[in-house]
Amino acid sequence: MKTADLLHQAFGSARGAFLLTGIDGTALYANTALERRTGFTVGEIIGKAPGKLWGGTMPRDFYARFWTAIQVKREPFVATVTNVRKDKVRYQELLAVAPITSEEGVEYFIALSVGHIEDEEERERFQREFREVFSPQARFSEEDRLRFVLRSLGSGQAVPASGTRPLKEIFQEALVAPFQERFRARKEDRLLILAAQTDPQQFQALYDKYRQTIFLYFVRHIEGSTDVAEDLTQDTFYRALRYLGSFRLTNASYGTYLLRVAHNVLVNYFRKKQFLALIEDVAEDEAVETDISSGDALWRSPKLLETEQKILSMKYQEGFSVQEIAATLNKSENAVKLQLSRARKKLRAVLGA
């Protein structure tokens, strides 16, 4: 897996909330912890300023000091703030913000919310270290800063080496670019879906776009059976078209939705396959039972273990129930059922020989 993908996973799975914004404060990346913290989905956060969603409740002079520190002085800013969740519930949190700079000036701002750090001494140490690591006079490497951020966020994943690459490039490749592509695809899908909802003939564009993805999904799960994979692919798109009128696009692309539909189609396929196999097993078992109970001595076959012969004899010659066999042999009913099943399979092999 590429370094950018590993970093994307590391930020996405972190316990602490993380936000990356442009120099105008517009959100470019948000992790799932921020969703949980604020109640706003990533789709609602991207492209908007935090102050218009969960922030904006602090006094005016607070924001003056805030912007002077991170934008003019290019210094980190740490403070306890009061925010408002989407459900209107107010909460306080320790917020740490720092500019990500290059020779051209400020490129991004990062914001960390470390509500998962409950110990007061640890919180104080975090504040002190955050100011030190992102101080304009600091001599920390970009890789050290990256490791500090992920460690502070409580990310359990190992941080891949980034060498001397500047944080600007790392964040652009690992966080900003994937989100831009994700939301570009979502915007494109929205237009295609609206067109198809108006004219079902336009669904062909969605089919052409995602058909190969869904087909390969089935091929991977059905051991290369392309005929079955093709049938299940058609079934997936038939279901998607059937419910297109009530479909509502969420944060994911339409391809993600189709994969969920494909998964359900695959589960139903395997359930049906297992059910048919069970019917065949029952039919074969009944045939074996008929041969045994009609007086055939197949149950004395040398291919059977002595215990299997005894259980078959008790069941079919002496008329014991499974419960009675279990009590007599001091076994559990499940153990008796399992041994009966194994013995019948061996006898099926004898009958088929």
mmCIF file with all atom_site columns, N, CA and C in Angstrom, residues 40-100:
data_model
loop_
_atom_site.group_PDB
_atom_site.id
_atom_site.type_symbol
_atom_site.label_atom_id
_atom_site.label_alt_id
_atom_site.label_comp_id
_atom_site.label_asym_id
_atom_site.label_entity_id
_atom_site.label_seq_id
_atom_site.pdbx_PDB_ins_code
_atom_site.Cartn_x
_atom_site.Cartn_y
_atom_site.Cartn_z
_atom_site.occupancy
_atom_site.B_iso_or_equiv
_atom_site.pdbx_formal_charge
_atom_site.auth_seq_id
_atom_site.auth_comp_id
_atom_site.auth_asym_id
_atom_site.auth_atom_id
_atom_site.pdbx_PDB_model_num
ATOM 1   N N  . PHE A 1 40  ? -22.008 16.694 12.287 1.00 0.00 ? 40  PHE A N  1
ATOM 2   C CA . PHE A 1 40  ? -22.091 16.993 10.857 1.00 0.00 ? 40  PHE A CA 1
ATOM 3   C C  . PHE A 1 40  ? -21.338 15.920 10.074 1.00 0.00 ? 40  PHE A C  1
ATOM 4   N N  . THR A 1 41  ? -21.893 15.503 8.941  1.00 0.00 ? 41  THR A N  1
ATOM 5   C CA . THR A 1 41  ? -21.211 14.524 8.107  1.00 0.00 ? 41  THR A CA 1
ATOM 6   C C  . THR A 1 41  ? -20.065 15.186 7.360  1.00 0.00 ? 41  THR A C  1
ATOM 7   N N  . VAL A 1 42  ? -19.150 14.361 6.877  1.00 0.00 ? 42  VAL A N  1
ATOM 8   C CA . VAL A 1 42  ? -18.033 14.890 6.097  1.00 0.00 ? 42  VAL A CA 1
ATOM 9   C C  . VAL A 1 42  ? -18.550 15.661 4.890  1.00 0.00 ? 42  VAL A C  1
ATOM 10  N N  . GLY A 1 43  ? -19.597 15.139 4.264  1.00 0.00 ? 43  GLY A N  1
ATOM 11  C CA . GLY A 1 43  ? -20.171 15.822 3.109  1.00 0.00 ? 43  GLY A CA 1
ATOM 12  C C  . GLY A 1 43  ? -20.687 17.211 3.435  1.00 0.00 ? 43  GLY A C  1
ATOM 13  N N  . GLU A 1 44  ? -21.181 17.383 4.662  1.00 0.00 ? 44  GLU A N  1
ATOM 14  C CA . GLU A 1 44  ? -21.671 18.698 5.084  1.00 0.00 ? 44  GLU A CA 1
ATOM 15  C C  . GLU A 1 44  ? -20.528 19.629 5.475  1.00 0.00 ? 44  GLU A C  1
ATOM 16  N N  . ILE A 1 45  ? -19.402 19.049 5.885  1.00 0.00 ? 45  ILE A N  1
ATOM 17  C CA . ILE A 1 45  ? -18.270 19.850 6.361  1.00 0.00 ? 45  ILE A CA 1
ATOM 18  C C  . ILE A 1 45  ? -17.416 20.386 5.221  1.00 0.00 ? 45  ILE A C  1
ATOM 19  N N  . ILE A 1 46  ? -17.113 19.511 4.240  1.00 0.00 ? 46  ILE A N  1
ATOM 20  C CA . ILE A 1 46  ? -16.203 19.896 3.160  1.00 0.00 ? 46  ILE A CA 1
ATOM 21  C C  . ILE A 1 46  ? -16.758 21.089 2.382  1.00 0.00 ? 46  ILE A C  1
ATOM 22  N N  . GLY A 1 47  ? -15.885 22.073 2.168  1.00 0.00 ? 47  GLY A N  1
ATOM 23  C CA . GLY A 1 47  ? -16.270 23.257 1.412  1.00 0.00 ? 47  GLY A CA 1
ATOM 24  C C  . GLY A 1 47  ? -16.877 24.362 2.253  1.00 0.00 ? 47  GLY A C  1
ATOM 25  N N  . LYS A 1 48  ? -17.003 24.125 3.558  1.00 0.00 ? 48  LYS A N  1
ATOM 26  C CA . LYS A 1 48  ? -17.589 25.139 4.439  1.00 0.00 ? 48  LYS A CA 1
ATOM 27  C C  . LYS A 1 48  ? -16.608 25.499 5.546  1.00 0.00 ? 48  LYS A C  1
ATOM 28  N N  . ALA A 1 49  ? -16.833 26.645 6.172  1.00 0.00 ? 49  ALA A N  1
ATOM 29  C CA . ALA A 1 49  ? -16.002 27.083 7.292  1.00 0.00 ? 49  ALA A CA 1
ATOM 30  C C  . ALA A 1 49  ? -16.609 26.570 8.591  1.00 0.00 ? 49  ALA A C  1
ATOM 31  N N  . PRO A 1 50  ? -15.780 26.101 9.530  1.00 0.00 ? 50  PRO A N  1
ATOM 32  C CA . PRO A 1 50  ? -16.298 25.587 10.806 1.00 0.00 ? 50  PRO A CA 1
ATOM 33  C C  . PRO A 1 50  ? -17.186 26.585 11.535 1.00 0.00 ? 50  PRO A C  1
ATOM 34  N N  . GLY A 1 51  ? -16.862 27.878 11.415 1.00 0.00 ? 51  GLY A N  1
ATOM 35  C CA . GLY A 1 51  ? -17.653 28.894 12.105 1.00 0.00 ? 51  GLY A CA 1
ATOM 36  C C  . GLY A 1 51  ? -19.098 28.942 11.662 1.00 0.00 ? 51  GLY A C  1
ATOM 37  N N  . LYS A 1 52  ? -19.386 28.444 10.469 1.00 0.00 ? 52  LYS A N  1
ATOM 38  C CA . LYS A 1 52  ? -20.758 28.442 9.966  1.00 0.00 ? 52  LYS A CA 1
ATOM 39  C C  . LYS A 1 52  ? -21.494 27.153 10.309 1.00 0.00 ? 52  LYS A C  1
ATOM 40  N N  . LEU A 1 53  ? -20.773 26.201 10.933 1.00 0.00 ? 53  LEU A N  1
ATOM 41  C CA . LEU A 1 53  ? -21.391 24.927 11.290 1.00 0.00 ? 53  LEU A CA 1
ATOM 42  C C  . LEU A 1 53  ? -21.465 24.764 12.807 1.00 0.00 ? 53  LEU A C  1
ATOM 43  N N  . TRP A 1 54  ? -20.331 24.434 13.437 1.00 0.00 ? 54  TRP A N  1
ATOM 44  C CA . TRP A 1 54  ? -20.359 24.196 14.878 1.00 0.00 ? 54  TRP A CA 1
ATOM 45  C C  . TRP A 1 54  ? -19.662 25.289 15.691 1.00 0.00 ? 54  TRP A C  1
ATOM 46  N N  . GLY A 1 55  ? -18.960 26.212 15.031 1.00 0.00 ? 55  GLY A N  1
ATOM 47  C CA . GLY A 1 55  ? -18.223 27.251 15.752 1.00 0.00 ? 55  GLY A CA 1
ATOM 48  C C  . GLY A 1 55  ? -18.949 28.582 15.757 1.00 0.00 ? 55  GLY A C  1
ATOM 49  N N  . GLY A 1 56  ? -18.176 29.643 15.966 1.00 0.00 ? 56  GLY A N  1
ATOM 50  C CA . GLY A 1 56  ? -18.735 30.987 15.917 1.00 0.00 ? 56  GLY A CA 1
ATOM 51  C C  . GLY A 1 56  ? -19.411 31.459 17.185 1.00 0.00 ? 56  GLY A C  1
ATOM 52  N N  . THR A 1 57  ? -19.192 30.764 18.309 1.00 0.00 ? 57  THR A N  1
ATOM 53  C CA . THR A 1 57  ? -19.883 31.137 19.548 1.00 0.00 ? 57  THR A CA 1
ATOM 54  C C  . THR A 1 57  ? -19.004 31.932 20.510 1.00 0.00 ? 57  THR A C  1
ATOM 55  N N  . MET A 1 58  ? -17.716 32.055 20.194 1.00 0.00 ? 58  MET A N  1
ATOM 56  C CA . MET A 1 58  ? -16.803 32.742 21.109 1.00 0.00 ? 58  MET A CA 1
ATOM 57  C C  . MET A 1 58  ? -16.873 34.260 20.893 1.00 0.00 ? 58  MET A C  1
ATOM 58  N N  . PRO A 1 59  ? -16.389 35.062 21.878 1.00 0.00 ? 59  PRO A N  1
ATOM 59  C CA . PRO A 1 59  ? -16.405 36.530 21.740 1.00 0.00 ? 59  PRO A CA 1
ATOM 60  C C  . PRO A 1 59  ? -15.589 36.997 20.532 1.00 0.00 ? 59  PRO A C  1
ATOM 61  N N  . ARG A 1 60  ? -15.903 38.177 20.033 1.00 0.00 ? 60  ARG A N  1
ATOM 62  C CA . ARG A 1 60  ? -15.249 38.696 18.835 1.00 0.00 ? 60  ARG A CA 1
ATOM 63  C C  . ARG A 1 60  ? -13.742 38.849 19.030 1.00 0.00 ? 60  ARG A C  1
ATOM 64  N N  . ASP A 1 61  ? -13.314 39.307 20.211 1.00 0.00 ? 61  ASP A N  1
ATOM 65  C CA . ASP A 1 61  ? -11.884 39.503 20.422 1.00 0.00 ? 61  ASP A CA 1
ATOM 66  C C  . ASP A 1 61  ? -11.122 38.177 20.423 1.00 0.00 ? 61  ASP A C  1
ATOM 67  N N  . PHE A 1 62  ? -11.821 37.079 20.746 1.00 0.00 ? 62  PHE A N  1
ATOM 68  C CA . PHE A 1 62  ? -11.192 35.759 20.692 1.00 0.00 ? 62  PHE A CA 1
ATOM 69  C C  . PHE A 1 62  ? -10.768 35.447 19.260 1.00 0.00 ? 62  PHE A C  1
ATOM 70  N N  . TYR A 1 63  ? -11.662 35.691 18.306 1.00 0.00 ? 63  TYR A N  1
ATOM 71  C CA . TYR A 1 63  ? -11.355 35.385 16.910 1.00 0.00 ? 63  TYR A CA 1
ATOM 72  C C  . TYR A 1 63  ? -10.298 36.332 16.355 1.00 0.00 ? 63  TYR A C  1
ATOM 73  N N  . ALA A 1 64  ? -10.256 37.549 16.863 1.00 0.00 ? 64  ALA A N  1
ATOM 74  C CA . ALA A 1 64  ? -9.212  38.487 16.437 1.00 0.00 ? 64  ALA A CA 1
ATOM 75  C C  . ALA A 1 64  ? -7.842  37.957 16.853 1.00 0.00 ? 64  ALA A C  1
ATOM 76  N N  . ARG A 1 65  ? -7.738  37.489 18.095 1.00 0.00 ? 65  ARG A N  1
ATOM 77  C CA . ARG A 1 65  ? -6.474  36.918 18.575 1.00 0.00 ? 65  ARG A CA 1
ATOM 78  C C  . ARG A 1 65  ? -6.131  35.631 17.825 1.00 0.00 ? 65  ARG A C  1
ATOM 79  N N  . PHE A 1 66  ? -7.164  34.850 17.542 1.00 0.00 ? 66  PHE A N  1
ATOM 80  C CA . PHE A 1 66  ? -6.990  33.576 16.847 1.00 0.00 ? 66  PHE A CA 1
ATOM 81  C C  . PHE A 1 66  ? -6.381  33.784 15.459 1.00 0.00 ? 66  PHE A C  1
ATOM 82  N N  . TRP A 1 67  ? -6.979  34.652 14.653 1.00 0.00 ? 67  TRP A N  1
ATOM 83  C CA . TRP A 1 67  ? -6.499  34.864 13.290 1.00 0.00 ? 67  TRP A CA 1
ATOM 84  C C  . TRP A 1 67  ? -5.157  35.604 13.261 1.00 0.00 ? 67  TRP A C  1
ATOM 85  N N  . THR A 1 68  ? -4.933  36.477 14.205 1.00 0.00 ? 68  THR A N  1
ATOM 86  C CA . THR A 1 68  ? -3.639  37.166 14.274 1.00 0.00 ? 68  THR A CA 1
ATOM 87  C C  . THR A 1 68  ? -2.519  36.165 14.517 1.00 0.00 ? 68  THR A C  1
ATOM 88  N N  . ALA A 1 69  ? -2.786  35.206 15.414 1.00 0.00 ? 69  ALA A N  1
ATOM 89  C CA . ALA A 1 69  ? -1.765  34.218 15.756 1.00 0.00 ? 69  ALA A CA 1
ATOM 90  C C  . ALA A 1 69  ? -1.446  33.304 14.575 1.00 0.00 ? 69  ALA A C  1
ATOM 91  N N  . ILE A 1 70  ? -2.470  32.692 13.974 1.00 0.00 ? 70  ILE A N  1
ATOM 92  C CA . ILE A 1 70  ? -2.195  31.654 12.975 1.00 0.00 ? 70  ILE A CA 1
ATOM 93  C C  . ILE A 1 70  ? -1.931  32.215 11.576 1.00 0.00 ? 70  ILE A C  1
ATOM 94  N N  . GLN A 1 71  ? -2.480  33.406 11.275 1.00 0.00 ? 71  GLN A N  1
ATOM 95  C CA . GLN A 1 71  ? -2.340  33.920 9.914  1.00 0.00 ? 71  GLN A CA 1
ATOM 96  C C  . GLN A 1 71  ? -1.256  34.990 9.798  1.00 0.00 ? 71  GLN A C  1
ATOM 97  N N  . VAL A 1 72  ? -1.187  35.885 10.773 1.00 0.00 ? 72  VAL A N  1
ATOM 98  C CA . VAL A 1 72  ? -0.216  36.977 10.711 1.00 0.00 ? 72  VAL A CA 1
ATOM 99  C C  . VAL A 1 72  ? 1.123   36.549 11.300 1.00 0.00 ? 72  VAL A C  1
ATOM 100 N N  . LYS A 1 73  ? 1.085   36.040 12.535 1.00 0.00 ? 73  LYS A N  1
ATOM 101 C CA . LYS A 1 73  ? 2.323   35.629 13.197 1.00 0.00 ? 73  LYS A CA 1
ATOM 102 C C  . LYS A 1 73  ? 2.760   34.219 12.800 1.00 0.00 ? 73  LYS A C  1
ATOM 103 N N  . ARG A 1 74  ? 1.847   33.453 12.199 1.00 0.00 ? 74  ARG A N  1
ATOM 104 C CA . ARG A 1 74  ? 2.117   32.068 11.786 1.00 0.00 ? 74  ARG A CA 1
ATOM 105 C C  . ARG A 1 74  ? 2.533   31.208 12.977 1.00 0.00 ? 74  ARG A C  1
ATOM 106 N N  . GLU A 1 75  ? 1.820   31.398 14.069 1.00 0.00 ? 75  GLU A N  1
ATOM 107 C CA . GLU A 1 75  ? 2.089   30.667 15.300 1.00 0.00 ? 75  GLU A CA 1
ATOM 108 C C  . GLU A 1 75  ? 0.936   29.715 15.606 1.00 0.00 ? 75  GLU A C  1
ATOM 109 N N  . PRO A 1 76  ? 1.195   28.675 16.386 1.00 0.00 ? 76  PRO A N  1
ATOM 110 C CA . PRO A 1 76  ? 0.112   27.783 16.803 1.00 0.00 ? 76  PRO A CA 1
ATOM 111 C C  . PRO A 1 76  ? -0.792  28.480 17.814 1.00 0.00 ? 76  PRO A C  1
ATOM 112 N N  . PHE A 1 77  ? -2.024  28.028 17.888 1.00 0.00 ? 77  PHE A N  1
ATOM 113 C CA . PHE A 1 77  ? -3.003  28.623 18.802 1.00 0.00 ? 77  PHE A CA 1
ATOM 114 C C  . PHE A 1 77  ? -3.723  27.485 19.517 1.00 0.00 ? 77  PHE A C  1
ATOM 115 N N  . VAL A 1 78  ? -3.720  27.526 20.845 1.00 0.00 ? 78  VAL A N  1
ATOM 116 C CA . VAL A 1 78  ? -4.369  26.482 21.649 1.00 0.00 ? 78  VAL A CA 1
ATOM 117 C C  . VAL A 1 78  ? -5.290  27.147 22.655 1.00 0.00 ? 78  VAL A C  1
ATOM 118 N N  . ALA A 1 79  ? -6.533  26.673 22.725 1.00 0.00 ? 79  ALA A N  1
ATOM 119 C CA . ALA A 1 79  ? -7.492  27.261 23.665 1.00 0.00 ? 79  ALA A CA 1
ATOM 120 C C  . ALA A 1 79  ? -8.664  26.312 23.868 1.00 0.00 ? 79  ALA A C  1
ATOM 121 N N  . THR A 1 80  ? -9.363  26.501 24.976 1.00 0.00 ? 80  THR A N  1
ATOM 122 C CA . THR A 1 80  ? -10.613 25.780 25.218 1.00 0.00 ? 80  THR A CA 1
ATOM 123 C C  . THR A 1 80  ? -11.750 26.608 24.635 1.00 0.00 ? 80  THR A C  1
ATOM 124 N N  . VAL A 1 81  ? -12.544 25.990 23.772 1.00 0.00 ? 81  VAL A N  1
ATOM 125 C CA . VAL A 1 81  ? -13.604 26.720 23.080 1.00 0.00 ? 81  VAL A CA 1
ATOM 126 C C  . VAL A 1 81  ? -14.958 26.062 23.337 1.00 0.00 ? 81  VAL A C  1
ATOM 127 N N  . THR A 1 82  ? -16.001 26.842 23.134 1.00 0.00 ? 82  THR A N  1
ATOM 128 C CA . THR A 1 82  ? -17.366 26.330 23.216 1.00 0.00 ? 82  THR A CA 1
ATOM 129 C C  . THR A 1 82  ? -17.930 26.230 21.804 1.00 0.00 ? 82  THR A C  1
ATOM 130 N N  . ASN A 1 83  ? -18.414 25.053 21.447 1.00 0.00 ? 83  ASN A N  1
ATOM 131 C CA . ASN A 1 83  ? -18.991 24.830 20.127 1.00 0.00 ? 83  ASN A CA 1
ATOM 132 C C  . ASN A 1 83  ? -20.418 24.307 20.257 1.00 0.00 ? 83  ASN A C  1
ATOM 133 N N  . VAL A 1 84  ? -21.107 24.216 19.132 1.00 0.00 ? 84  VAL A N  1
ATOM 134 C CA . VAL A 1 84  ? -22.491 23.742 19.125 1.00 0.00 ? 84  VAL A CA 1
ATOM 135 C C  . VAL A 1 84  ? -22.623 22.627 18.092 1.00 0.00 ? 84  VAL A C  1
ATOM 136 N N  . ARG A 1 85  ? -23.039 21.444 18.547 1.00 0.00 ? 85  ARG A N  1
ATOM 137 C CA . ARG A 1 85  ? -23.242 20.324 17.636 1.00 0.00 ? 85  ARG A CA 1
ATOM 138 C C  . ARG A 1 85  ? -24.421 20.583 16.694 1.00 0.00 ? 85  ARG A C  1
ATOM 139 N N  . LYS A 1 86  ? -24.553 19.729 15.717 1.00 0.00 ? 86  LYS A N  1
ATOM 140 C CA . LYS A 1 86  ? -25.654 19.854 14.765 1.00 0.00 ? 86  LYS A CA 1
ATOM 141 C C  . LYS A 1 86  ? -27.005 19.743 15.462 1.00 0.00 ? 86  LYS A C  1
ATOM 142 N N  . ASP A 1 87  ? -27.060 18.950 16.543 1.00 0.00 ? 87  ASP A N  1
ATOM 143 C CA . ASP A 1 87  ? -28.314 18.793 17.287 1.00 0.00 ? 87  ASP A CA 1
ATOM 144 C C  . ASP A 1 87  ? -28.525 19.897 18.320 1.00 0.00 ? 87  ASP A C  1
ATOM 145 N N  . LYS A 1 88  ? -27.720 20.983 18.204 1.00 0.00 ? 88  LYS A N  1
ATOM 146 C CA . LYS A 1 88  ? -27.834 22.190 19.035 1.00 0.00 ? 88  LYS A CA 1
ATOM 147 C C  . LYS A 1 88  ? -27.306 22.017 20.459 1.00 0.00 ? 88  LYS A C  1
ATOM 148 N N  . VAL A 1 89  ? -26.653 20.916 20.740 1.00 0.00 ? 89  VAL A N  1
ATOM 149 C CA . VAL A 1 89  ? -26.074 20.698 22.067 1.00 0.00 ? 89  VAL A CA 1
ATOM 150 C C  . VAL A 1 89  ? -24.714 21.394 22.135 1.00 0.00 ? 89  VAL A C  1
ATOM 151 N N  . ARG A 1 90  ? -24.526 22.209 23.171 1.00 0.00 ? 90  ARG A N  1
ATOM 152 C CA . ARG A 1 90  ? -23.251 22.909 23.348 1.00 0.00 ? 90  ARG A CA 1
ATOM 153 C C  . ARG A 1 90  ? -22.249 22.000 24.056 1.00 0.00 ? 90  ARG A C  1
ATOM 154 N N  . TYR A 1 91  ? -20.986 22.175 23.702 1.00 0.00 ? 91  TYR A N  1
ATOM 155 C CA . TYR A 1 91  ? -19.936 21.391 24.346 1.00 0.00 ? 91  TYR A CA 1
ATOM 156 C C  . TYR A 1 91  ? -18.641 22.189 24.325 1.00 0.00 ? 91  TYR A C  1
ATOM 157 N N  . GLN A 1 92  ? -17.761 21.871 25.258 1.00 0.00 ? 92  GLN A N  1
ATOM 158 C CA . GLN A 1 92  ? -16.453 22.512 25.312 1.00 0.00 ? 92  GLN A CA 1
ATOM 159 C C  . GLN A 1 92  ? -15.380 21.512 24.907 1.00 0.00 ? 92  GLN A C  1
ATOM 160 N N  . GLU A 1 93  ? -14.331 22.018 24.271 1.00 0.00 ? 93  GLU A N  1
ATOM 161 C CA . GLU A 1 93  ? -13.236 21.141 23.879 1.00 0.00 ? 93  GLU A CA 1
ATOM 162 C C  . GLU A 1 93  ? -11.941 21.932 23.793 1.00 0.00 ? 93  GLU A C  1
ATOM 163 N N  . LEU A 1 94  ? -10.843 21.199 23.929 1.00 0.00 ? 94  LEU A N  1
ATOM 164 C CA . LEU A 1 94  ? -9.522  21.793 23.765 1.00 0.00 ? 94  LEU A CA 1
ATOM 165 C C  . LEU A 1 94  ? -9.177  21.752 22.283 1.00 0.00 ? 94  LEU A C  1
ATOM 166 N N  . LEU A 1 95  ? -8.982  22.924 21.697 1.00 0.00 ? 95  LEU A N  1
ATOM 167 C CA . LEU A 1 95  ? -8.717  23.035 20.263 1.00 0.00 ? 95  LEU A CA 1
ATOM 168 C C  . LEU A 1 95  ? -7.298  23.534 20.035 1.00 0.00 ? 95  LEU A C  1
ATOM 169 N N  . ALA A 1 96  ? -6.584  22.863 19.137 1.00 0.00 ? 96  ALA A N  1
ATOM 170 C CA . ALA A 1 96  ? -5.216  23.263 18.791 1.00 0.00 ? 96  ALA A CA 1
ATOM 171 C C  . ALA A 1 96  ? -5.140  23.466 17.284 1.00 0.00 ? 96  ALA A C  1
ATOM 172 N N  . VAL A 1 97  ? -4.734  24.661 16.873 1.00 0.00 ? 97  VAL A N  1
ATOM 173 C CA . VAL A 1 97  ? -4.673  25.012 15.447 1.00 0.00 ? 97  VAL A CA 1
ATOM 174 C C  . VAL A 1 97  ? -3.269  25.496 15.117 1.00 0.00 ? 97  VAL A C  1
ATOM 175 N N  . ALA A 1 98  ? -2.779  25.095 13.938 1.00 0.00 ? 98  ALA A N  1
ATOM 176 C CA . ALA A 1 98  ? -1.446  25.537 13.515 1.00 0.00 ? 98  ALA A CA 1
ATOM 177 C C  . ALA A 1 98  ? -1.429  25.741 12.010 1.00 0.00 ? 98  ALA A C  1
ATOM 178 N N  . PRO A 1 99  ? -0.650  26.711 11.536 1.00 0.00 ? 99  PRO A N  1
ATOM 179 C CA . PRO A 1 99  ? -0.503  26.904 10.087 1.00 0.00 ? 99  PRO A CA 1
ATOM 180 C C  . PRO A 1 99  ? 0.523   25.928 9.519  1.00 0.00 ? 99  PRO A C  1
ATOM 181 N N  . ILE A 1 100 ? 0.269   25.464 8.305  1.00 0.00 ? 100 ILE A N  1
ATOM 182 C CA . ILE A 1 100 ? 1.242   24.659 7.566  1.00 0.00 ? 100 ILE A CA 1
ATOM 183 C C  . ILE A 1 100 ? 1.816   25.582 6.499  1.00 0.00 ? 100 ILE A C  1
#
